[in-house]
PDB file of C-alpha atoms in Angstrom:
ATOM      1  CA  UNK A   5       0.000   0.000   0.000  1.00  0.00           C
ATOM      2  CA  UNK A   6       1.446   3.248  -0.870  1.00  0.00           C
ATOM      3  CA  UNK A   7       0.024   5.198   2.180  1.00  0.00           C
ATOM      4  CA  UNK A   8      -1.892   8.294   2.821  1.00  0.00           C
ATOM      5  CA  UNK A   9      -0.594  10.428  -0.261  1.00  0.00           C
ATOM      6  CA  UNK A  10      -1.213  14.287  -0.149  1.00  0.00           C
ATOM      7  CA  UNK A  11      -0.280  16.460  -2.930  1.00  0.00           C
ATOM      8  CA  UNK A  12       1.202  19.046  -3.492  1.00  0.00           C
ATOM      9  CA  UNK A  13       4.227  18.421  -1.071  1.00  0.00           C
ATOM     10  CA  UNK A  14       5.377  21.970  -1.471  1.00  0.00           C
ATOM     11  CA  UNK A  15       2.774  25.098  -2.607  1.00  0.00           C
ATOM     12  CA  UNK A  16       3.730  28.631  -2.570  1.00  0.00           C
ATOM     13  CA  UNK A  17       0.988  31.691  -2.641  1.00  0.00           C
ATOM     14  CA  UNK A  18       0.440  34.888  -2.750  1.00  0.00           C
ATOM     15  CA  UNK A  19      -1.583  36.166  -0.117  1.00  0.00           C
ATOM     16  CA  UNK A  20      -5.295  36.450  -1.159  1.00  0.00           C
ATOM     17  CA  UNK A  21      -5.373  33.505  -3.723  1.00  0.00           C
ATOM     18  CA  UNK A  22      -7.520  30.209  -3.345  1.00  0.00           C
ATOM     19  CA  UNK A  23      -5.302  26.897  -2.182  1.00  0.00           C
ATOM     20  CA  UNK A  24      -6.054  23.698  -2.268  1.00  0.00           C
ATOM     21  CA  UNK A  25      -4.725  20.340  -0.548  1.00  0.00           C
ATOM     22  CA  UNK A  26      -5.100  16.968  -1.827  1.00  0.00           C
ATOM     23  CA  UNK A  27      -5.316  13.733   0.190  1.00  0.00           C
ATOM     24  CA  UNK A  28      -5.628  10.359  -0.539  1.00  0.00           C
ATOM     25  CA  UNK A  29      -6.342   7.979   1.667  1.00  0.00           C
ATOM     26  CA  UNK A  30      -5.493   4.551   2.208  1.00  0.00           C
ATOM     27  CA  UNK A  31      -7.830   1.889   0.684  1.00  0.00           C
ATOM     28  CA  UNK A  32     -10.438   0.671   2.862  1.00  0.00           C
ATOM     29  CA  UNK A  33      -9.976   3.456   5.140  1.00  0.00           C
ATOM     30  CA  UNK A  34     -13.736   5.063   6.279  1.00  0.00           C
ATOM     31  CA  UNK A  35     -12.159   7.866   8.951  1.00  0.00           C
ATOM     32  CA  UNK A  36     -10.196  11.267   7.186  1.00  0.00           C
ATOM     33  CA  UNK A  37      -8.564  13.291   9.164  1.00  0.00           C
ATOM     34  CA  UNK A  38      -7.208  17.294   8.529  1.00  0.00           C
ATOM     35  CA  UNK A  39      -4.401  18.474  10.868  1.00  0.00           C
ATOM     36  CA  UNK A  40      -2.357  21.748  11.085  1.00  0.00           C
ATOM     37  CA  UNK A  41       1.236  22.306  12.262  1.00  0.00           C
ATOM     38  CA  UNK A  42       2.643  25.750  13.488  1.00  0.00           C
ATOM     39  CA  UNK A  43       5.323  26.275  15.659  1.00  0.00           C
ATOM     40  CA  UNK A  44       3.009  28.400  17.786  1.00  0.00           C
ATOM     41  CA  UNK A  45       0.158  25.786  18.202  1.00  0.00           C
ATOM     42  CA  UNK A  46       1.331  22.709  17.360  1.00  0.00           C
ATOM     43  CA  UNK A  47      -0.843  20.058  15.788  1.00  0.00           C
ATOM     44  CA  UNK A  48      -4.076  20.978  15.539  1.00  0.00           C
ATOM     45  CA  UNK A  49      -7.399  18.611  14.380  1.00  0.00           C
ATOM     46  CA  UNK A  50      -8.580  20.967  11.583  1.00  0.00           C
ATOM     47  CA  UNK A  51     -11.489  18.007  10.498  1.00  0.00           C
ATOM     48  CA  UNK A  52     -12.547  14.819  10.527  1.00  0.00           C
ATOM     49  CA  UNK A  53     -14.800  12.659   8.381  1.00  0.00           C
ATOM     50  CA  UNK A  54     -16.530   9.455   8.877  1.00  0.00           C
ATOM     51  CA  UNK A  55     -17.784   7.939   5.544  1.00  0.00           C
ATOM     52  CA  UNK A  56     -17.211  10.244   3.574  1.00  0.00           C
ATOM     53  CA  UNK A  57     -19.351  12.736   6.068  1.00  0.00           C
ATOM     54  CA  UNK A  58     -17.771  15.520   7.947  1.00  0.00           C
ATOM     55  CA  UNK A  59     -18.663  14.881  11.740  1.00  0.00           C
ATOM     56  CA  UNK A  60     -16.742  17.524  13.666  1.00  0.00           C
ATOM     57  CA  UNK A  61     -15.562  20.726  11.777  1.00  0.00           C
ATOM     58  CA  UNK A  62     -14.913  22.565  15.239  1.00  0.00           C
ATOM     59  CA  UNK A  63     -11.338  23.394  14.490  1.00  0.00           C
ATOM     60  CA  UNK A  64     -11.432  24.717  10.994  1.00  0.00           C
ATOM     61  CA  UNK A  65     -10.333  28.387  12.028  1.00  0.00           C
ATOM     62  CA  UNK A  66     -12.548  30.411   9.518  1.00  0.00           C
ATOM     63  CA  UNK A  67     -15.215  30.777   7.165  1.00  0.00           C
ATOM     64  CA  UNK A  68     -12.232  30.771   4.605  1.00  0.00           C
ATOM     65  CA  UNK A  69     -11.512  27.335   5.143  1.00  0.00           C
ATOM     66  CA  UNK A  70     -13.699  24.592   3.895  1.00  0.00           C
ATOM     67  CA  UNK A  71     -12.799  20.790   3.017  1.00  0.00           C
ATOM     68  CA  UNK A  72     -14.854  18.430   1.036  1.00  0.00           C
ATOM     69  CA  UNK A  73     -14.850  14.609   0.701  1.00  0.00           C
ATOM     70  CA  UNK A  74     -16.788  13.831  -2.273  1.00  0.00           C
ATOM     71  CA  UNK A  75     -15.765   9.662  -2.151  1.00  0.00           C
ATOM     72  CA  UNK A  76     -14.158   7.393   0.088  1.00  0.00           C
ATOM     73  CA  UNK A  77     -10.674   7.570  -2.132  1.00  0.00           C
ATOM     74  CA  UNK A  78     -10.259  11.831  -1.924  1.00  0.00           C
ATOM     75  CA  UNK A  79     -10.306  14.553   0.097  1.00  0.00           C
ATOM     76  CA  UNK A  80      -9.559  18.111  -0.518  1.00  0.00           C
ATOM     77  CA  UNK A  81      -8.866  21.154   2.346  1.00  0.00           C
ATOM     78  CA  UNK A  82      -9.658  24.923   0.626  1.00  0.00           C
ATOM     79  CA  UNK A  83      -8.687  27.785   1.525  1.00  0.00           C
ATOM     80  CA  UNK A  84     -10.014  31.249  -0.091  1.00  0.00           C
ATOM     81  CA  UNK A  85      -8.540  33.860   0.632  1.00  0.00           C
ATOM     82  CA  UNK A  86      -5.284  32.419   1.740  1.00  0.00           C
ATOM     83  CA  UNK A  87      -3.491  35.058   4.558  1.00  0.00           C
ATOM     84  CA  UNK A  88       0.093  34.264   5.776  1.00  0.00           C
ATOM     85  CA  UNK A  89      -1.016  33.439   8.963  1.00  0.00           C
ATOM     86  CA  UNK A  90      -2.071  30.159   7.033  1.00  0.00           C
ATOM     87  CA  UNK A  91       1.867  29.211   6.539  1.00  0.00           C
ATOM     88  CA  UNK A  92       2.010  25.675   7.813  1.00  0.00           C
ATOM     89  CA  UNK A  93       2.443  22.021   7.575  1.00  0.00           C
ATOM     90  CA  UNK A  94      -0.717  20.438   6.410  1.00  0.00           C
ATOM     91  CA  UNK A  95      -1.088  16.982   7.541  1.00  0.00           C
ATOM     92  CA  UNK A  96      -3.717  14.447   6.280  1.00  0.00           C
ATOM     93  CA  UNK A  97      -4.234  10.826   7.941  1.00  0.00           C
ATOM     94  CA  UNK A  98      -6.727   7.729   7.680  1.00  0.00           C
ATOM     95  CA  UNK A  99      -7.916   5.120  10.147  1.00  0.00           C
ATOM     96  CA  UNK A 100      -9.622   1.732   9.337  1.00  0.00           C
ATOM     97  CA  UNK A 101     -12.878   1.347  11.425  1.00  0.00           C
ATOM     98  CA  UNK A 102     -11.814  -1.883  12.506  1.00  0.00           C
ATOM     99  CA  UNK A 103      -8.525  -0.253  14.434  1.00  0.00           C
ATOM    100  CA  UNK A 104      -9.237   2.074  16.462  1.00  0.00           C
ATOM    101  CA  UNK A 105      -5.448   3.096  17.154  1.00  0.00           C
ATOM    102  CA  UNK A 106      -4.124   2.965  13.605  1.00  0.00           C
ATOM    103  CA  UNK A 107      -4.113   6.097  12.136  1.00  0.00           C
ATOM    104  CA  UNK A 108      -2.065   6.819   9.485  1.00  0.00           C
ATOM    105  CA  UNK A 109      -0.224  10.162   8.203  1.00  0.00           C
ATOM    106  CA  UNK A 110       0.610  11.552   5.309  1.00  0.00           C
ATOM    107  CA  UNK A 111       4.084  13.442   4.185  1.00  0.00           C
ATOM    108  CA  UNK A 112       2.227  16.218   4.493  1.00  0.00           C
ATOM    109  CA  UNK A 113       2.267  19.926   2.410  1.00  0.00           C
ATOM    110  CA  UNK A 114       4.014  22.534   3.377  1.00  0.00           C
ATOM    111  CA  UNK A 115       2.027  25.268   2.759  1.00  0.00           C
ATOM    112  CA  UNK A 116       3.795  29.087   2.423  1.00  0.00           C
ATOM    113  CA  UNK A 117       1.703  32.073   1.746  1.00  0.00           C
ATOM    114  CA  UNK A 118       3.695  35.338   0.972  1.00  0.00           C
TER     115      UNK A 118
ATOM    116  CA  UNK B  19     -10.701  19.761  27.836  1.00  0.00           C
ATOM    117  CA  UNK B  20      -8.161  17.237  27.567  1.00  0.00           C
ATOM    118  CA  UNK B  21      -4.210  18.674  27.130  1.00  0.00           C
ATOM    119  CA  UNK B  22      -1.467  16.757  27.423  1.00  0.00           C
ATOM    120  CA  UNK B  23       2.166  18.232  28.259  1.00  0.00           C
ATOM    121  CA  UNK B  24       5.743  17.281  27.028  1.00  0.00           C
ATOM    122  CA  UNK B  25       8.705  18.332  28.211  1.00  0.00           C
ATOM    123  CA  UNK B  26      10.468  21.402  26.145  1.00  0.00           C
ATOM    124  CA  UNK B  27      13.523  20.777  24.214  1.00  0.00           C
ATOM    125  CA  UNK B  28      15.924  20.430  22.382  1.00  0.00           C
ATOM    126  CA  UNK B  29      17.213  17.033  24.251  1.00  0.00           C
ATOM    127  CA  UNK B  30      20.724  16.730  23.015  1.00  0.00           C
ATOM    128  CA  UNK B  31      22.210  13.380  24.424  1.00  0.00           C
ATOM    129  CA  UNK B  32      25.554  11.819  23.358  1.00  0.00           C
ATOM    130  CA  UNK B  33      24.882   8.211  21.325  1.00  0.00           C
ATOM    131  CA  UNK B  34      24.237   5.292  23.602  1.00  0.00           C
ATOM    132  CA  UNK B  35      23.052   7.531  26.487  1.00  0.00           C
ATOM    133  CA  UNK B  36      19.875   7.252  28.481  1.00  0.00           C
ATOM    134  CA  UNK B  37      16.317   8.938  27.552  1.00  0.00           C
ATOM    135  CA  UNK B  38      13.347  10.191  29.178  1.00  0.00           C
ATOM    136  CA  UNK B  39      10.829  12.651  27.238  1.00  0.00           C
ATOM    137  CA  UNK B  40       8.005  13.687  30.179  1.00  0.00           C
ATOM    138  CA  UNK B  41       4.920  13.113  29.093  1.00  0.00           C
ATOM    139  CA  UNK B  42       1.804  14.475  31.292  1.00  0.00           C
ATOM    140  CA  UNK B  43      -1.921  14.935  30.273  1.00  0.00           C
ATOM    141  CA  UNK B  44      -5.186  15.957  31.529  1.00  0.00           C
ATOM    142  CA  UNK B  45      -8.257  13.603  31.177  1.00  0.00           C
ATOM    143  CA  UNK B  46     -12.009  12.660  31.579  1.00  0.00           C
ATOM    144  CA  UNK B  47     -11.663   9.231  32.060  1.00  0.00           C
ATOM    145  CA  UNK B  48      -8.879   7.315  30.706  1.00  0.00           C
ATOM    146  CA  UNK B  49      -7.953   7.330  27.525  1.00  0.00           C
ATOM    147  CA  UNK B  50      -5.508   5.822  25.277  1.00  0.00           C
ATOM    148  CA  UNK B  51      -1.943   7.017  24.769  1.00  0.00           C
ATOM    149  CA  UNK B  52       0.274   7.431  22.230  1.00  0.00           C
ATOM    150  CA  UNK B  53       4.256   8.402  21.268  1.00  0.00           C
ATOM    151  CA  UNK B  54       4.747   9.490  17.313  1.00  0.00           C
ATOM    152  CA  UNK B  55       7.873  10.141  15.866  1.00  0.00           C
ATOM    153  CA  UNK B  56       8.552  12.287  13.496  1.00  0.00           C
ATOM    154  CA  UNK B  57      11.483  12.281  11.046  1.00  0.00           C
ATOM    155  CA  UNK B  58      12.620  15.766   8.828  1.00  0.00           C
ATOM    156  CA  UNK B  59      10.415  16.036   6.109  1.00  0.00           C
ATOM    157  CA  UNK B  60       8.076  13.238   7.269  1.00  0.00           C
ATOM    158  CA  UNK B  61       4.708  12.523   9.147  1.00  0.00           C
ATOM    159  CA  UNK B  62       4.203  10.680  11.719  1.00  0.00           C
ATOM    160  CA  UNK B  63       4.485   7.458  12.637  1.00  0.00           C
ATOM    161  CA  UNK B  64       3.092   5.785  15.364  1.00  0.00           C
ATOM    162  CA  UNK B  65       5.692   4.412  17.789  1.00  0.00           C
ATOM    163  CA  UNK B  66       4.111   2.802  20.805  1.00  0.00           C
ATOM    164  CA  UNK B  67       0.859   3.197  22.401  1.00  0.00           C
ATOM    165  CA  UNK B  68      -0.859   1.387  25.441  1.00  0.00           C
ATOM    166  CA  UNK B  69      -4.910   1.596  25.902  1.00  0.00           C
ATOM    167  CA  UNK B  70      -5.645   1.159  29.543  1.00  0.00           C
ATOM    168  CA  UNK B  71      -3.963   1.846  33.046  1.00  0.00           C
ATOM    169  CA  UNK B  72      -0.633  -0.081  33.501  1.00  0.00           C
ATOM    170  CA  UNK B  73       0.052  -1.218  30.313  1.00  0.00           C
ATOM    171  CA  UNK B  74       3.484  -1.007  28.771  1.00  0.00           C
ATOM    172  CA  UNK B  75       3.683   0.268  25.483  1.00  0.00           C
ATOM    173  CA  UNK B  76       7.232  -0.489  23.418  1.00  0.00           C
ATOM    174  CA  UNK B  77       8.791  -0.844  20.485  1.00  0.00           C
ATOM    175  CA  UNK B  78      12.275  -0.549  18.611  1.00  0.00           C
ATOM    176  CA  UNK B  79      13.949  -0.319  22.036  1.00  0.00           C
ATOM    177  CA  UNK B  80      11.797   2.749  23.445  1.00  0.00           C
ATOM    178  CA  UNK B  81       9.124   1.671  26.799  1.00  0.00           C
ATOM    179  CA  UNK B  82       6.603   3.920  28.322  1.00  0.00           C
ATOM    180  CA  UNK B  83       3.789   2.957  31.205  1.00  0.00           C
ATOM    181  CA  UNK B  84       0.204   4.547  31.391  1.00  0.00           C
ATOM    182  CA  UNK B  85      -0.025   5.723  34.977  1.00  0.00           C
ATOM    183  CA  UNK B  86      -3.101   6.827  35.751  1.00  0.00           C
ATOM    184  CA  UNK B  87      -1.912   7.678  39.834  1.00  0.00           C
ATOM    185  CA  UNK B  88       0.605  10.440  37.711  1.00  0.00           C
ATOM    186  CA  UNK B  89      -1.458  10.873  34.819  1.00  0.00           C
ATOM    187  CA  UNK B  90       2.027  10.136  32.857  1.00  0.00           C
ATOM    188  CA  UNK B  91       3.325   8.327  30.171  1.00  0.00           C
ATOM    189  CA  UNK B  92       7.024   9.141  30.143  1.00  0.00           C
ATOM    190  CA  UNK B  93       9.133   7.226  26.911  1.00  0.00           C
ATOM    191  CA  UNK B  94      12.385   5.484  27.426  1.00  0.00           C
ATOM    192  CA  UNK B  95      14.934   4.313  25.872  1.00  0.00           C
ATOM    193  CA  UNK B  96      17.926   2.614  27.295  1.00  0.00           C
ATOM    194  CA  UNK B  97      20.465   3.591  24.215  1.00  0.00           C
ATOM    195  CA  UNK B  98      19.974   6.015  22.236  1.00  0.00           C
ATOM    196  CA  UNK B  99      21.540   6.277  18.288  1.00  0.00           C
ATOM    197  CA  UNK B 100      22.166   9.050  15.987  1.00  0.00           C
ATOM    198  CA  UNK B 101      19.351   7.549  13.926  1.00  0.00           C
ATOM    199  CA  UNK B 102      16.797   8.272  16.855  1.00  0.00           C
ATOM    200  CA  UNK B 103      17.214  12.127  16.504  1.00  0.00           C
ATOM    201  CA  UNK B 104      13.832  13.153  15.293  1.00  0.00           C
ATOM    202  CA  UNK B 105      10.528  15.169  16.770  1.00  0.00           C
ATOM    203  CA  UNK B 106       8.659  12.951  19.558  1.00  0.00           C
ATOM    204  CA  UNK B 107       4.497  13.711  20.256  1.00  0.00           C
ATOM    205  CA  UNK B 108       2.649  12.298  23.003  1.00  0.00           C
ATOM    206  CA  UNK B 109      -1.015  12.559  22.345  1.00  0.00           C
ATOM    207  CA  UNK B 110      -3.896  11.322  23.835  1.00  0.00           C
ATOM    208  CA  UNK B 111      -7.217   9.835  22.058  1.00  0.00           C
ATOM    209  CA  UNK B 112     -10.414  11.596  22.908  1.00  0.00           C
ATOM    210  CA  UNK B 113     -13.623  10.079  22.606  1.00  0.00           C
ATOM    211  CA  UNK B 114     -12.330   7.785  20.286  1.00  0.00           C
ATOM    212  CA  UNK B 115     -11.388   9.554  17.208  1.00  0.00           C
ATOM    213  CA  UNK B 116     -10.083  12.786  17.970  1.00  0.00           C
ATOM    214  CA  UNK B 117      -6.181  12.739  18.707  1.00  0.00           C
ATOM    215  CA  UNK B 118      -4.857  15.578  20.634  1.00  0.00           C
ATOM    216  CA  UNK B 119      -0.920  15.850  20.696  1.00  0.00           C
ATOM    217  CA  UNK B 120       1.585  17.740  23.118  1.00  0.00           C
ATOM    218  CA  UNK B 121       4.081  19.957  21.576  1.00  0.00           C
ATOM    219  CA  UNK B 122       6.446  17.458  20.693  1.00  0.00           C
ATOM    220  CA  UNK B 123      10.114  17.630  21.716  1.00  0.00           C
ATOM    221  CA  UNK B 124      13.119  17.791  19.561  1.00  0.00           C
ATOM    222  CA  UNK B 125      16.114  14.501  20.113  1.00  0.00           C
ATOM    223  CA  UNK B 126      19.320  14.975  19.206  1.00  0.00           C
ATOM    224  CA  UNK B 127      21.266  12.386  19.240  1.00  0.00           C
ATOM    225  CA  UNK B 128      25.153  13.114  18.766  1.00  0.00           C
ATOM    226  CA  UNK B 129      27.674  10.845  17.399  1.00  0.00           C
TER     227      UNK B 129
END
């Protein structure tokens, strides 16, 4: 299995233009999960989905971000506008339903917004 | 709501020395607990984890025990190697899906 894969690894903006991130998960996988990395915060749960339905979108930050799961093999985090405070890691990972503890992570993208 | 703390680094140790990354967190209940590594460039990988009070998680040579009396789960390692120099999270599961991580803690290992 090739693992969560999340694309672009690297994206560079200018502040004020629409991102996205691209994650797919491992096959057979039915839990997505959107975290954030700062220095200042940490890792933070952005989302999570459960079959393909977002369950708890408490720590998307803003209106201006928004992620979608349209199928059980992609998953895409948007933001519009983009603001430099967005600079970050962004880190997607999968569990199977039948283990609990086995979440996966992406390489994650390294997000810079200028 | 539920926080967990790890000591601040860097943690610069000489190859083959002793570790200990604190690892503290605040709970309802008890949950399950965690160590991820992560390497430059990487994400991260699980590296042990135990589920209930007591249990000893380990694996490639590093140990840590859920006590609940402490609310700890401290890793070890008896000898550390260059190759061990990475980023090391302790997180806690809430509810059963939501992981919530410390601030990780820098290893350097020296040769």
């Amino acid at each position: 299995d090739a693992g969560v894969i999340q694309s672009p690894r690297h994206e560079v903006t200018e502040m004020g233009q629409e991102v996205t991130l691209r994650c797919k998960p491992i096959s057979g996988h039915n839990s997505l999960f959107w975290y954030r990395q700062t220095m200042m915060r940490g890792l933070e749960l952005l989302i999570y989905f459960n079959n393909n339905v977002p369950i708890d979108d408490s720590g998307m930050p803003e209106d201006r971000f928004s992620a979608k799961m349209p199928n059980a093999s992609f998953s895409t985090l948007k933001i519009q506008p983009s603001e430099p405070r967005d600079s970050a890691v962004y880190f997607c990972a999968s569990r199977s339903g039948t283990d609990p503890y086995g979440y996966t992570f992406g390489s994650g993208t390294r997000l810079t917004v200028v | 709501g539920n926080s967990v703390t790890q000591m601040e680094g860097p943690v610069t140790l000489s190859e083959e020395a002793f570790l200990t990354i604190n690892c503290t967190y605040t709970a309802t209940g008890y949950p399950s607990l965690f160590w991820y590594v992560q390497y430059p460039g990487e994400g991260l990988q699980l590296l042990l984890k135990a589920t209930k009070a007591d249990d000893k998680g380990s694996n490639k040579g590093f140990e840590a025990t859920y006590r609940k009396e402490t609310t700890s789960f401290h890793l070890e390692k008896g000898s550390v190697q260059v190759s061990d120099s990475a980023v090391y999270f302790c997180a806690l599961l809430e509810y059963g899906n939501k992981l919530v991580f410390g601030a990780g803690t820098i290893l350097r290992v020296k040769s």
